Amino acid sequence: MRFFIAVILILALFSISSWSLSGQQSKILKSSGIIICSSVSGCGKYKPMLIHKIYPGQKIYIYNDVEVLGRRVDGKYEIWLTWRIFIYNPLGYLDYTSSISTNRRKYDVKIIKYAGWFTWTASKSKIEGKYTIILEVINNLSNEKLTYMSYFYLSDSLTKIFRVNINYSLTFENMGNRPSTITKLYVSIIRDWKPFQKVVLGPIFNINPNSVESDEYGNKYAVYRDILLNPGEGKTISIQYILKINISYFKHRYISLNSLKNLPESFRRFLAPEKYIESNSSEIILKAFQIKDGLDDVYLICKGIANFTSTYIKYVKVPENKGALWTYRNKIGDCTQFSRLYVALARAIGIPAYTVSGYSLSNVDFDRIFESNIGHTWVAIYLPNYGWIPLEPQSSGDRFGLTPYPYIVFVHGGGSETSIDDVKISVGRFYYYYVGPKPRVKESLKYMISRISGFKENVTINANIPDKIYAGEWLNIYGNINPPIDNGIVYVVVNKSNNIVFNNFFNVSNGIFSGEISIPPKKYLLGTLSITIIWPGDEKYNEKYFRKNIDVVERDSSISISLSKNEATIGDRVIVYGRLSPPLNNESIIIILRSPRGKEYRYTVKTFDGNYSFIFDTGRRRAGKWLIIVMWSGGERDYVYKSCRNQITLKLKENILIENLLFLAITIMVAAIVISILIILLYRRRRERYEEIYLSPIS
């Protein structure tokens, strides 16, 4: 599990007017949902997986990032986020859960971007099939919670039903200096335990037994008599089997304790105290009812007992003759003591239970032979409506309901005393009587686990996908898988020039799948997109691909243009108006006025509900034909639009009245100038004559 935090300072530059600066509440503004990745190195630094199909040994990252508006506190912005993840295996069992938190943090910026992620590693021991991811993103300051769901497929791991080849052997050696005789040897024979265990082949003995006997628990034994071992001599008895193991999960279902009151008489021995299972001890009874704690649900009570034994007892190898009460008092024990204490606690409450003995196969690697020399003991409990189910008392209650695997059951009632033909034995994998030196015994189990995948069928995929789509439109996909697969998923991957644009998944129900994918209104998506539908395959069907190319195109646009008058006189105000299709708000419309001499004047106006208008003041404009051009650039809006333009001509005429008045004014001005000149000339002439008379001599 890892967690990364990044603060995006740039986001803080943008104010959010809808929130007051004082007492503003925290809010998640944006979330990426679940992104399943092959690697993550930081916030926004991740590599999403093309197909959510993984294999043993592979690690995946479940990634989420959010943008959160901090709560204003003392001039700072406080946030507190928590991520919780739940991963359920193909049986519905909770395979993994975890949580991470930012705790309370304060920052100087309003908007902070955080990323949280979890890791999950596949192994061969995990069950093959579809895993479900539930991710919760919680804003602890506002109690806001976002919940997301996604899936992935685990392939080539342990199948729900798998095969085990077994060679069980017992070797007896006489280490003494005189003969030893095994007078009676009881070797347990593996039998069916439906639905968990089925014997497909066997038992196959290297030495045939003298007889086959049964005990009161239904266990069968191969009985050997009078096996002579001379000094230094050893003999091996081996039994071969092929088994099918079925992994099951029993989900919680309310079961009242009253349902245990009328059980058949045969259940009595699974409720009574016995040697090593002191269910009548006052100490055991007191602890059992403390665990019960007023519950009336058998399922939850049994789960609570598992929680207790798994945490109360420290695993220490101890002698076989230590029972439940000793274990309770000393708080130590091995698998036998865990099981005995669990059974005693269950019986003290009135829940039938007993121990089982066999082997836990610790190495899960397919088609390889492993050997184990140590047996194992665990528990079977009875749940009405379910029957007898196995459980591991060393595992916490979180694993309750999931049958322990890969386990092989040899006998039921392990450790209990029984008798066969009046011969007392302790129920176990083997039991023997001897005369002479005690032989040394070596018990061994060689096993090989194999997946049962069987022959996989091919499938066909048909899908209805349009040939053309607008950038910004929803791509609707409808299709079917044949044979009609149920409760599966298909992945839809969108590629542009071999680069993944985005992917999604659709649920498959009765062979039908449908869904839609948003094609973003981005110019880089224009052209050919490749749509790939992927059925990842499962334990029954092979994987299959369906591909189709589609064309992503721009949406057409248009703009109309009209004039309040097509002919105008200089000085008039002409309204230029029209409508943009699509009818978008606040779009920039460029208006170009081209004069009769070709000179251009450029203006910009904004649209309102697609409408625009512009006032052309013709005062001081040249008469003649004016070309009025309107243009819209188009581009990335709710769709990607083509640009558009339109034009219209305005005939601008001279104003006659103004021209006449101007002519009259000019005429008057010219006349005034002429008259002024004449007056000046006349004045000068008169002045000259006067001066001439004044200067003449008197005769």
XYZ file of C-alpha atoms in Angstrom:
699
model
C 0.000 0.000 0.000
C 1.294 3.436 -0.927
C 0.001 6.977 -0.757
C 1.075 10.155 -2.502
C 0.076 13.758 -1.917
C 0.563 16.663 -4.311
C -0.504 20.258 -3.852
C -1.380 22.033 -7.081
C -0.614 25.678 -6.444
C -1.790 26.877 -9.842
C -5.345 25.873 -9.038
C -5.326 28.258 -6.136
C -5.023 31.233 -8.484
C -8.606 30.798 -9.577
C -11.228 32.026 -7.154
C -14.498 30.255 -6.625
C -17.111 32.930 -6.309
C -19.832 30.618 -5.061
C -17.962 30.071 -1.765
C -17.567 32.731 0.846
C -14.130 33.402 2.195
C -15.311 32.956 5.737
C -16.443 29.530 6.919
C -16.373 27.974 3.463
C -17.058 24.237 3.458
C -14.792 21.547 2.090
C -15.945 19.876 -1.107
C -14.599 17.322 -3.566
C -14.610 19.138 -6.904
C -13.314 16.406 -9.174
C -12.414 12.717 -8.927
C -10.769 10.354 -11.383
C -12.719 7.318 -10.185
C -10.861 3.989 -10.233
C -7.871 3.726 -12.551
C -6.213 0.300 -12.619
C -2.538 0.819 -13.436
C 0.574 -1.187 -14.092
C 2.702 1.440 -12.341
C 2.325 4.616 -10.285
C 5.152 6.977 -9.385
C 3.254 9.981 -8.086
C 0.215 12.179 -8.363
C -0.845 12.134 -11.994
C 2.112 9.896 -12.847
C 0.606 6.541 -13.637
C 0.333 4.051 -16.466
C -3.204 2.730 -16.913
C -3.668 -0.879 -17.979
C -5.113 -1.473 -21.425
C -6.890 -4.665 -20.389
C -7.712 -5.455 -16.775
C -6.387 -8.993 -17.080
C -3.526 -9.999 -14.811
C -1.441 -13.068 -14.098
C 0.249 -14.618 -11.041
C 3.207 -12.566 -9.858
C 1.868 -9.363 -11.381
C 1.268 -6.296 -9.222
C -1.480 -3.832 -9.992
C -2.136 -0.363 -8.624
C -5.642 0.865 -7.863
C -5.301 4.635 -8.267
C -7.549 7.619 -7.584
C -6.949 11.340 -7.519
C -9.236 14.141 -6.420
C -9.326 17.906 -6.431
C -10.706 19.138 -3.131
C -11.728 22.593 -1.989
C -10.381 23.160 1.494
C -12.456 24.401 4.418
C -11.510 27.937 5.456
C -10.166 27.883 9.018
C -8.144 30.755 10.514
C -6.974 31.967 7.128
C -5.926 28.478 6.042
C -7.641 25.760 4.032
C -8.188 22.468 5.835
C -8.725 19.065 4.234
C -9.153 15.521 5.544
C -9.641 12.682 3.082
C -9.869 8.926 3.481
C -9.738 6.216 0.832
C -11.149 2.739 1.552
C -10.817 -0.226 -0.770
C -12.523 -3.609 -0.870
C -11.544 -6.341 -3.343
C -13.863 -9.340 -3.646
C -12.763 -12.590 -5.258
C -14.864 -14.515 -7.820
C -16.736 -16.270 -5.005
C -17.757 -12.978 -3.382
C -15.269 -13.335 -0.537
C -13.495 -10.193 0.684
C -9.961 -10.910 -0.481
C -8.409 -7.571 0.483
C -9.372 -4.413 2.322
C -7.375 -1.403 3.428
C -7.631 2.327 3.986
C -5.411 5.379 3.815
C -5.958 8.905 5.074
C -4.475 12.367 4.749
C -5.405 13.151 8.360
C -6.172 16.805 9.050
C -3.951 19.118 7.039
C -3.967 22.863 6.418
C -2.669 24.737 3.386
C -2.433 28.290 2.107
C -4.205 27.404 -1.137
C -7.884 26.746 -1.769
C -7.754 23.784 -4.094
C -5.464 20.839 -3.500
C -5.002 17.772 -5.651
C -4.391 14.491 -3.845
C -3.730 11.011 -5.120
C -4.126 7.779 -3.221
C -3.438 4.276 -4.415
C -3.314 0.684 -3.243
C -1.336 -2.288 -4.520
C -2.540 -5.850 -5.008
C -0.296 -8.711 -6.076
C -1.637 -11.788 -7.817
C -0.456 -15.253 -6.880
C -1.147 -18.755 -8.089
C -2.980 -19.565 -4.867
C -5.636 -16.921 -5.530
C -8.771 -18.060 -7.320
C -8.975 -17.485 -11.046
C -11.808 -15.292 -12.293
C -13.391 -11.863 -12.002
C -12.460 -9.688 -9.025
C -14.610 -6.740 -7.983
C -13.098 -3.503 -6.661
C -15.115 -1.130 -4.483
C -13.392 2.178 -3.743
C -14.751 4.796 -1.355
C -13.410 8.350 -1.277
C -14.545 10.112 1.897
C -14.358 13.797 2.734
C -14.320 13.612 6.523
C -14.988 17.337 6.935
C -18.268 17.314 5.005
C -19.284 13.616 5.297
C -19.243 13.505 1.516
C -18.599 10.019 0.106
C -17.952 8.937 -3.474
C -18.187 5.227 -4.294
C -16.745 3.572 -7.401
C -16.762 0.033 -8.756
C -14.428 -1.667 -11.202
C -13.247 -5.158 -12.148
C -10.233 -7.139 -13.220
C -9.654 -10.736 -14.295
C -7.066 -13.008 -12.744
C -5.927 -15.680 -15.175
C -3.712 -18.787 -14.947
C -4.105 -19.091 -11.181
C -5.869 -21.687 -9.053
C -9.206 -22.664 -10.526
C -12.271 -22.910 -8.314
C -12.192 -26.668 -8.864
C -8.698 -28.111 -9.107
C -7.130 -31.547 -9.252
C -4.637 -33.035 -6.799
C -2.584 -36.159 -7.482
C -1.578 -37.760 -4.188
C 0.857 -40.441 -3.136
C 0.446 -40.999 0.607
C 2.993 -43.297 2.214
C 3.823 -44.754 5.612
C 7.270 -46.238 6.167
C 7.906 -48.435 9.231
C 11.498 -49.249 10.202
C 12.686 -51.619 12.917
C 15.646 -49.896 14.534
C 15.929 -52.568 17.264
C 18.013 -55.712 17.459
C 15.105 -58.133 17.526
C 12.008 -58.622 15.356
C 9.062 -56.255 15.613
C 5.524 -57.058 14.548
C 2.824 -54.537 13.706
C -0.145 -56.566 14.823
C -2.763 -54.142 13.499
C -2.388 -51.075 11.309
C -5.299 -48.786 10.462
C -4.587 -46.449 7.539
C -7.313 -43.919 6.768
C -8.760 -43.960 3.266
C -9.574 -40.593 1.749
C -13.257 -40.341 0.914
C -15.678 -37.874 -0.628
C -16.859 -34.886 1.366
C -19.412 -33.170 -0.810
C -19.180 -30.581 -2.174
C -15.622 -29.899 -1.041
C -13.727 -33.054 -1.929
C -14.294 -35.828 -4.463
C -12.185 -38.932 -5.043
C -11.818 -39.327 -8.808
C -9.392 -42.249 -8.702
C -8.210 -44.456 -5.851
C -7.286 -45.728 -3.471
C -4.557 -47.621 -5.312
C -2.441 -49.653 -2.849
C 1.084 -50.910 -3.398
C 0.225 -53.558 -0.773
C -3.400 -54.595 -0.573
C -4.907 -54.445 2.933
C -6.360 -57.442 4.723
C -9.695 -55.652 5.038
C -11.447 -52.264 4.879
C -13.333 -51.149 8.007
C -15.402 -48.102 9.034
C -15.865 -46.168 12.267
C -18.806 -44.273 13.766
C -17.768 -41.040 11.971
C -17.987 -42.695 8.581
C -14.228 -42.847 8.171
C -12.815 -45.834 6.299
C -9.562 -47.599 7.097
C -7.343 -50.021 5.235
C -6.538 -52.622 7.894
C -3.215 -54.507 7.807
C -2.393 -57.342 10.188
C 0.823 -58.937 11.408
C 3.434 -57.004 9.456
C 6.793 -58.515 10.441
C 9.831 -56.243 10.570
C 13.201 -57.905 11.143
C 15.989 -55.852 12.747
C 17.040 -53.073 10.370
C 14.166 -53.838 8.005
C 11.697 -51.275 6.706
C 8.411 -51.551 4.834
C 6.431 -48.874 3.023
C 2.717 -48.800 2.365
C 1.669 -46.257 -0.232
C -1.756 -45.239 -1.480
C -2.397 -43.158 -4.595
C -5.388 -40.944 -5.341
C -6.626 -38.342 -7.739
C -8.914 -35.820 -6.045
C -11.020 -32.884 -7.121
C -11.156 -30.034 -4.618
C -13.957 -27.495 -4.800
C -13.352 -24.101 -3.180
C -16.553 -22.673 -1.714
C -17.629 -19.533 0.066
C -20.644 -19.388 2.356
C -21.961 -15.853 2.627
C -23.569 -14.593 5.779
C -27.111 -15.762 6.274
C -29.016 -15.303 9.506
C -29.369 -18.631 11.325
C -31.132 -18.612 14.699
C -29.834 -20.726 17.556
C -33.361 -22.125 17.807
C -32.754 -23.944 14.523
C -30.275 -26.174 16.380
C -32.772 -27.436 18.953
C -34.349 -30.221 16.908
C -31.315 -31.845 15.347
C -31.261 -35.618 14.689
C -29.961 -37.955 17.378
C -26.815 -38.575 15.302
C -25.679 -35.015 16.099
C -25.589 -35.652 19.841
C -21.982 -36.821 19.877
C -20.909 -33.566 18.158
C -22.431 -31.552 21.013
C -21.180 -33.603 23.975
C -17.911 -33.127 25.865
C -15.228 -35.731 25.313
C -11.587 -36.337 26.033
C -9.551 -33.219 25.131
C -12.749 -31.297 24.316
C -14.003 -30.097 27.702
C -17.060 -28.212 26.505
C -18.675 -28.715 29.947
C -15.897 -26.824 31.751
C -17.207 -23.720 33.531
C -14.247 -21.735 32.198
C -14.970 -22.819 28.626
C -18.710 -22.141 29.009
C -18.109 -18.664 30.463
C -15.763 -17.691 27.626
C -18.125 -19.149 25.019
C -21.031 -17.008 26.217
C -18.795 -13.954 26.435
C -18.002 -14.482 22.751
C -21.692 -15.037 21.997
C -22.450 -11.724 23.741
C -26.210 -11.950 23.283
C -26.063 -12.880 19.594
C -28.689 -15.220 18.188
C -27.001 -15.666 14.801
C -25.116 -18.971 14.516
C -23.068 -17.682 11.569
C -21.842 -14.622 13.470
C -21.220 -16.606 16.658
C -19.002 -19.083 14.785
C -17.214 -16.170 13.161
C -16.651 -14.638 16.594
C -15.157 -17.882 17.922
C -12.697 -17.882 14.997
C -11.735 -14.310 15.832
C -11.068 -15.413 19.404
C -9.011 -18.565 18.759
C -6.924 -16.940 16.023
C -5.823 -14.129 18.331
C -5.925 -15.746 21.783
C -3.629 -18.722 21.159
C 0.058 -18.365 20.370
C 1.245 -21.063 17.987
C 3.701 -23.354 19.780
C 4.271 -27.023 19.021
C 2.979 -29.041 22.016
C 2.254 -32.728 22.740
C -0.872 -34.248 21.220
C -2.428 -34.957 24.631
C -3.136 -31.294 25.410
C -6.838 -30.510 25.259
C -9.113 -27.480 24.984
C -9.086 -26.525 28.671
C -5.295 -26.772 28.902
C -5.045 -24.620 25.778
C -7.450 -22.024 27.175
C -5.459 -21.765 30.370
C -2.007 -21.713 28.766
C -2.838 -19.707 25.614
C -0.464 -21.778 23.486
C -0.791 -24.733 21.157
C -0.470 -25.988 17.601
C -3.149 -26.778 15.037
C -4.584 -29.568 17.205
C -5.048 -27.287 20.218
C -6.512 -24.462 18.109
C -9.074 -26.919 16.776
C -9.933 -28.521 20.115
C -10.545 -25.171 21.799
C -12.710 -23.985 18.899
C -14.811 -27.167 19.004
C -15.208 -26.940 22.792
C -16.393 -23.312 22.609
C -18.865 -24.108 19.828
C -20.295 -27.134 21.645
C -20.617 -25.120 24.869
C -23.069 -22.833 23.048
C -24.897 -25.727 21.382
C -23.316 -25.618 17.922
C -22.279 -29.034 16.536
C -18.566 -29.187 15.744
C -15.694 -31.642 15.465
C -12.066 -31.713 14.356
C -10.854 -33.020 11.015
C -7.396 -34.280 10.135
C -5.481 -34.302 6.886
C -2.980 -32.121 5.093
C -2.622 -28.477 4.193
C -0.853 -28.213 0.844
C 1.432 -25.264 1.385
C 2.976 -25.070 -2.093
C 0.619 -23.994 -4.856
C 2.491 -24.354 -8.110
C 0.915 -26.225 -10.937
C 2.061 -29.562 -12.307
C 5.035 -29.796 -9.942
C 5.561 -32.454 -7.286
C 5.970 -31.353 -3.668
C 6.326 -33.321 -0.461
C 4.899 -32.671 2.983
C 5.769 -34.609 6.124
C 3.517 -32.759 8.559
C -0.204 -33.332 8.843
C -2.756 -30.745 9.852
C -5.892 -30.470 11.971
C -8.772 -28.048 11.548
C -12.527 -27.891 12.255
C -15.936 -28.725 10.803
C -19.049 -26.935 12.092
C -22.695 -27.489 11.342
C -24.735 -24.568 10.021
C -28.410 -25.224 9.305
C -29.258 -24.644 5.619
C -25.564 -25.066 4.799
C -24.630 -28.372 6.393
C -21.174 -29.306 7.629
C -18.553 -26.801 6.494
C -14.803 -26.701 7.161
C -13.019 -23.756 8.747
C -9.524 -22.877 9.878
C -9.488 -21.827 13.586
C -6.087 -20.201 13.097
C -7.583 -17.733 10.609
C -9.462 -14.651 11.722
C -13.172 -14.191 11.256
C -12.468 -12.177 8.126
C -11.873 -15.475 6.315
C -14.933 -17.097 7.821
C -17.169 -18.766 5.258
C -14.348 -19.433 2.807
C -13.421 -23.099 2.886
C -9.734 -23.490 3.732
C -7.765 -24.504 0.676
C -5.867 -26.332 -0.575
C -6.673 -28.777 2.246
C -7.110 -32.551 1.955
C -9.378 -34.226 4.519
C -8.369 -37.730 5.599
C -10.655 -38.284 8.608
C -13.544 -36.625 10.435
C -13.426 -36.461 14.215
C -9.655 -36.423 14.405
C -8.336 -37.194 17.888
C -11.601 -38.699 19.105
C -11.655 -42.221 20.452
C -13.560 -44.879 18.533
C -13.514 -48.636 18.165
C -13.416 -50.999 15.205
C -14.271 -54.630 15.896
C -13.906 -53.917 19.611
C -10.425 -52.536 19.062
C -10.004 -49.015 20.415
C -8.212 -46.519 18.209
C -7.779 -42.773 18.097
C -9.270 -41.292 14.956
C -6.435 -40.066 12.769
C -4.597 -40.586 9.528
C -3.215 -43.871 10.879
C -3.111 -45.884 14.075
C -1.287 -49.106 14.922
C -0.497 -51.747 17.556
C 2.839 -53.527 17.702
C 4.797 -56.196 19.571
C 8.526 -55.922 20.108
C 10.656 -52.834 19.496
C 8.619 -49.786 18.582
C 9.125 -49.149 14.885
C 10.128 -45.742 13.610
C 7.393 -44.264 11.423
C 7.795 -41.811 8.593
C 4.633 -40.293 7.144
C 4.842 -38.557 3.773
C 2.488 -36.961 1.298
C 3.661 -36.235 -2.225
C 1.247 -34.150 -4.214
C 0.835 -32.297 -7.471
C -1.800 -29.615 -7.999
C -3.262 -29.078 -11.462
C -5.697 -26.507 -12.708
C -8.943 -27.823 -14.139
C -9.487 -25.488 -17.006
C -10.675 -28.123 -19.418
C -11.371 -27.502 -23.068
C -12.306 -23.883 -23.592
C -14.971 -22.950 -26.084
C -14.556 -20.202 -28.640
C -16.939 -17.278 -28.641
C -18.052 -14.779 -31.255
C -18.667 -11.085 -30.671
C -21.035 -8.956 -32.719
C -21.378 -5.262 -32.049
C -23.422 -2.433 -33.471
C -21.126 0.593 -33.711
C -21.841 3.607 -35.954
C -19.499 4.337 -38.861
C -19.299 8.037 -38.066
C -19.568 10.125 -34.933
C -19.094 13.752 -34.003
C -16.282 14.731 -31.658
C -18.172 15.518 -28.472
C -20.877 12.910 -29.000
C -21.648 9.771 -26.990
C -20.634 6.597 -28.785
C -23.400 4.064 -28.211
C -22.335 0.433 -28.421
C -24.654 -2.555 -28.392
C -23.575 -6.122 -28.921
C -23.740 -9.744 -27.967
C -21.475 -12.681 -27.210
C -22.346 -16.131 -28.425
C -22.649 -18.509 -26.555
C -24.598 -16.171 -24.247
C -22.183 -15.587 -21.366
C -23.694 -14.339 -18.135
C -22.197 -12.245 -15.342
C -19.090 -11.242 -17.287
C -17.540 -8.045 -18.573
C -16.102 -6.851 -21.871
C -13.499 -4.113 -22.195
C -13.816 -1.350 -24.764
C -10.548 0.277 -25.803
C -10.396 3.392 -27.990
C -7.155 3.967 -29.918
C -5.936 6.844 -32.059
C -2.837 6.113 -34.153
C -1.958 3.167 -31.864
C -2.149 5.342 -28.764
C -4.764 4.548 -26.143
C -7.222 7.396 -25.808
C -9.357 5.827 -23.079
C -11.019 2.576 -22.114
C -14.092 1.347 -20.301
C -15.931 -1.862 -19.530
C -19.509 -3.077 -19.980
C -21.285 -5.781 -18.024
C -22.453 -8.835 -19.945
C -25.824 -10.309 -18.998
C -27.169 -13.339 -20.836
C -24.739 -12.622 -23.647
C -25.871 -9.007 -24.135
C -23.755 -5.935 -23.465
C -24.389 -2.272 -24.087
C -23.069 1.054 -22.992
C -21.811 4.390 -24.149
C -18.478 6.143 -24.252
C -18.043 9.894 -24.385
C -15.864 10.999 -27.298
C -14.348 14.266 -26.014
C -14.683 17.375 -28.195
C -10.992 17.488 -29.049
C -9.517 18.264 -32.448
C -6.784 15.668 -32.047
C -9.477 12.977 -32.112
C -10.664 13.961 -35.578
C -10.066 11.290 -38.172
C -10.057 7.546 -37.635
C -10.531 5.958 -34.223
C -10.110 2.239 -33.630
C -12.687 0.654 -31.314
C -11.678 -2.705 -29.813
C -14.089 -4.822 -27.770
C -12.300 -7.456 -25.710
C -13.752 -10.498 -23.999
C -10.848 -11.491 -21.691
C -11.908 -15.108 -21.418
C -12.584 -17.168 -18.315
C -12.312 -20.746 -17.115
C -14.780 -21.893 -19.784
C -14.355 -19.607 -22.794
C -11.343 -18.337 -24.758
C -10.654 -14.649 -25.096
C -11.961 -12.848 -28.183
C -11.443 -9.469 -29.866
C -13.767 -7.380 -32.051
C -12.421 -4.329 -33.887
C -13.978 -1.572 -35.948
C -12.738 1.785 -37.220
C -14.991 4.819 -37.047
C -14.652 8.337 -38.429
C -14.710 11.216 -35.962
C -15.797 14.397 -37.705
C -16.529 18.041 -36.996
C -20.072 19.248 -36.644
C -21.347 21.742 -39.218
C -22.009 25.321 -38.193
C -23.646 28.281 -39.912
C -24.193 31.954 -39.311
C -26.899 34.172 -40.763
C -26.566 37.883 -41.453
C -29.170 40.583 -42.009
C -29.251 44.382 -42.109
C -31.823 46.745 -40.702
C -31.699 48.387 -44.174
C -29.946 47.272 -47.342
C -29.536 50.855 -48.612
C -28.473 53.669 -46.388
C -27.455 57.248 -46.573
C -24.233 58.402 -45.091
C -24.908 59.245 -41.476
C -27.426 56.493 -40.913
C -26.950 53.842 -38.212
C -27.346 50.375 -39.734
C -27.909 47.346 -37.473
C -26.060 44.214 -38.551
C -27.620 41.140 -36.876
C -27.931 37.399 -37.241
C -27.815 34.036 -35.507
C -25.119 31.453 -34.957
C -25.931 27.793 -35.250
C -25.129 26.162 -32.821
C -26.837 28.729 -30.565
C -23.969 29.111 -28.107
C -23.509 31.859 -25.548
C -20.640 34.312 -25.330
C -19.063 33.291 -28.620
C -16.877 35.812 -30.437
C -18.221 36.837 -33.840
C -15.795 38.733 -36.055
C -17.354 41.456 -38.229
C -15.373 42.916 -41.119
C -16.484 46.108 -42.914
C -14.870 46.363 -46.344
C -15.127 49.837 -47.955
C -15.675 50.483 -51.687
C -11.923 51.033 -51.996
C -11.108 47.731 -50.221
C -10.078 49.066 -46.858
C -11.163 46.793 -43.984
C -12.370 47.617 -40.501
C -12.539 44.695 -38.018
C -14.813 44.405 -34.953
C -15.789 41.657 -32.464
C -19.143 41.074 -30.799
C -20.441 38.356 -28.443
C -23.432 36.080 -28.868
C -26.353 35.677 -26.527
C -28.281 32.427 -27.042
C -26.656 32.347 -30.448
C -27.848 35.832 -31.474
C -25.542 38.726 -32.231
C -25.897 42.354 -33.354
C -23.643 45.248 -34.340
C -24.348 48.918 -35.060
C -22.632 50.242 -38.185
C -22.356 54.025 -37.882
C -22.035 55.233 -41.478
C -21.203 58.781 -40.573
C -18.028 59.957 -42.308
C -17.995 56.761 -44.397
C -17.431 56.713 -48.133
C -20.446 56.220 -50.343
C -20.586 53.092 -52.422
C -20.936 49.349 -51.899
C -19.762 48.129 -48.513
C -19.160 44.395 -48.035
C -20.043 43.207 -44.520
C -18.518 39.835 -43.523
C -19.319 37.848 -40.354
C -17.127 34.925 -39.219
C -17.033 32.365 -36.399
C -13.875 30.346 -35.740
C -15.604 27.136 -34.560
C -13.376 24.668 -32.676
C -13.720 22.805 -29.377
C -16.953 23.558 -27.614
C -19.587 20.980 -26.623
C -18.646 19.495 -30.000
C -15.834 20.252 -32.394
C -17.406 22.652 -34.898
C -16.369 23.734 -38.351
C -15.771 27.442 -38.811
C -18.387 29.415 -40.747
C -18.817 32.774 -42.446
C -21.399 34.815 -44.309
C -21.558 38.198 -45.999
C -23.943 40.854 -47.222
C -23.648 44.114 -49.213
C -24.744 47.530 -48.030
C -25.296 50.305 -50.575
C -24.245 53.552 -48.964
C -25.455 56.699 -50.759
C -24.534 60.344 -50.472
C -26.858 62.565 -48.417
C -28.330 65.173 -51.032
C -29.551 67.684 -48.458
C -26.226 67.775 -46.773
C -24.502 68.054 -50.125
C -26.743 70.996 -51.163
C -26.246 72.750 -47.872
C -22.554 72.174 -48.158
C -22.570 73.549 -51.723
C -24.565 76.584 -50.599
C -22.214 77.132 -47.698
C -19.220 76.843 -49.969
C -20.861 79.201 -52.494
C -21.626 81.735 -49.806
C -18.142 81.376 -48.448
C -16.624 81.885 -51.890
C -18.916 84.863 -52.530
C -17.949 86.324 -49.194
C -14.305 85.870 -50.004
C -14.759 87.496 -53.435
C -16.705 90.404 -51.974
C -14.087 90.818 -49.290
C -11.374 90.907 -51.894
C -13.311 93.469 -53.983
C -13.892 95.633 -50.939
C -10.219 95.490 -50.086
C -9.262 96.358 -53.634
C -11.786 99.219 -53.778
C -10.550 100.541 -50.463
C -6.980 100.502 -51.619
C -7.866 102.287 -54.856
C -9.684 105.060 -53.021
C -6.794 105.429 -50.633
C -4.374 105.775 -53.470
C -6.497 108.524 -55.095
C -6.680 110.407 -51.824
C -2.990 110.271 -51.323
C -2.485 111.442 -54.916
C -4.708 114.537 -54.397
C -3.031 115.308 -51.092
C 0.429 115.266 -52.501
C -0.270 117.398 -55.694
C 1.289 121.104 -55.754
C -1.114 124.056 -55.469
C -1.144 126.247 -58.613
